Coordinates of C-alpha atoms in Angstrom, one line a residue:
M208 CA 10.9 -4.2 -3.4
D209 CA 9.2 -6.7 -5.7
H210 CA 6.1 -8.6 -5.5
R211 CA 8.2 -11.5 -3.8
A212 CA 8.9 -9.6 -1.3
L213 CA 5.8 -7.8 -0.3
E214 CA 4.1 -11.6 -0.4
R215 CA 6.6 -13.0 2.2
L216 CA 5.7 -9.8 4.4
G217 CA 2.2 -10.7 3.8
I218 CA 2.0 -7.3 1.6
G219 CA -0.3 -7.8 -1.8
R220 CA -1.8 -10.0 -3.8
P221 CA -0.6 -11.5 -6.9
A222 CA -4.1 -10.3 -8.2
T223 CA -3.7 -6.5 -7.0
F224 CA -0.1 -6.2 -7.8
A225 CA -0.9 -4.8 -11.4
S226 CA -3.9 -2.8 -10.5
I227 CA -1.2 -1.1 -8.0
I228 CA 1.5 0.0 -10.3
E229 CA -1.1 1.3 -12.7
T230 CA -2.2 3.6 -9.7
L231 CA 1.6 4.9 -9.0
L232 CA 2.2 5.0 -12.4
R233 CA -1.2 7.2 -13.3
R234 CA -0.6 9.3 -9.9
E235 CA 3.0 10.2 -11.3
Y236 CA 4.4 8.9 -7.6
V237 CA 6.9 6.5 -9.8
Q238 CA 8.5 6.2 -13.5
E239 CA 9.0 2.7 -15.5
L240 CA 12.2 2.9 -16.9
T241 CA 14.4 -0.1 -18.4
G242 CA 17.0 -1.5 -16.1
T243 CA 20.4 -2.7 -16.9
R244 CA 19.0 -5.7 -18.5
G245 CA 16.2 -4.9 -20.4
K246 CA 13.6 -5.3 -17.5
S247 CA 11.4 -2.9 -16.5
V248 CA 12.0 -1.1 -13.4
L249 CA 10.3 1.5 -11.4
Q250 CA 11.5 4.4 -9.9
P251 CA 10.1 7.0 -7.5
T252 CA 9.4 10.7 -9.4
E253 CA 10.2 13.6 -7.3
F254 CA 6.6 14.5 -6.4
G255 CA 6.4 9.8 -5.3
L256 CA 9.3 11.0 -2.8
Q257 CA 7.6 14.0 -1.6
V258 CA 4.0 12.6 -1.2
D259 CA 5.7 9.2 0.6
A260 CA 8.1 12.0 2.8
L261 CA 4.8 13.4 3.8
V262 CA 2.7 10.6 4.9
A263 CA 5.5 9.6 6.8
H264 CA 5.6 11.9 9.0
A265 CA 2.0 13.1 9.3
F266 CA 0.7 9.2 9.4
P267 CA 3.9 6.9 10.6
A268 CA 2.4 3.8 11.3
L269 CA -0.1 3.7 8.0
V270 CA 3.7 3.2 6.3
T271 CA 5.2 -0.1 7.4
P272 CA 4.9 -3.8 6.3
D273 CA 3.2 -4.5 9.5
Y274 CA 0.4 -2.2 9.4
T275 CA -0.3 -2.9 5.8
A276 CA -0.2 -7.1 6.6
D277 CA -2.9 -6.3 8.8
M278 CA -5.3 -4.1 7.0
E279 CA -4.8 -6.8 4.6
G280 CA -5.9 -9.5 7.2
R281 CA -8.7 -7.3 8.7
L282 CA -10.4 -7.3 4.8
D283 CA -9.8 -10.2 4.3
A284 CA -12.4 -11.1 7.8
I285 CA -14.4 -8.7 6.2
E286 CA -14.5 -10.2 3.2
R287 CA -15.2 -13.5 5.0
G288 CA -17.9 -12.4 7.1
A289 CA -16.0 -12.7 10.3
E290 CA -15.7 -9.0 10.8
T291 CA -18.3 -6.3 10.1
R292 CA -17.3 -3.1 7.8
P293 CA -18.4 -0.5 10.3
A294 CA -16.6 -2.1 13.4
Y295 CA -13.6 -2.4 11.2
L296 CA -13.6 1.4 10.4
Q297 CA -14.9 2.7 14.0
R298 CA -11.6 0.8 15.3
W299 CA -9.7 2.1 12.4
Y300 CA -10.9 5.6 13.1
A301 CA -10.6 5.5 16.5
D302 CA -6.8 4.3 16.6
F303 CA -6.5 7.2 13.4
R304 CA -8.0 9.5 15.6

């Protein structure tokens, strides 16, 4: 999934994509390869696939695009002062539990 697809789903910001990719690479969830047209592509590692499967099994709601987009909207609300961090965390933890 490229950044345009993520943006259409309401996930991520152009300013955050580089740090997200850096984290995925540093934690060895993905590896960077050269694609057929000489363009860099990311491929999940075996470790990354295992982590994804574990998280998807244990917390299926956390790995959906809707969840991620909603969380980003709530974080934006916190930044604007429309919601407090403790209030958000209390609701999030109640759902998580």
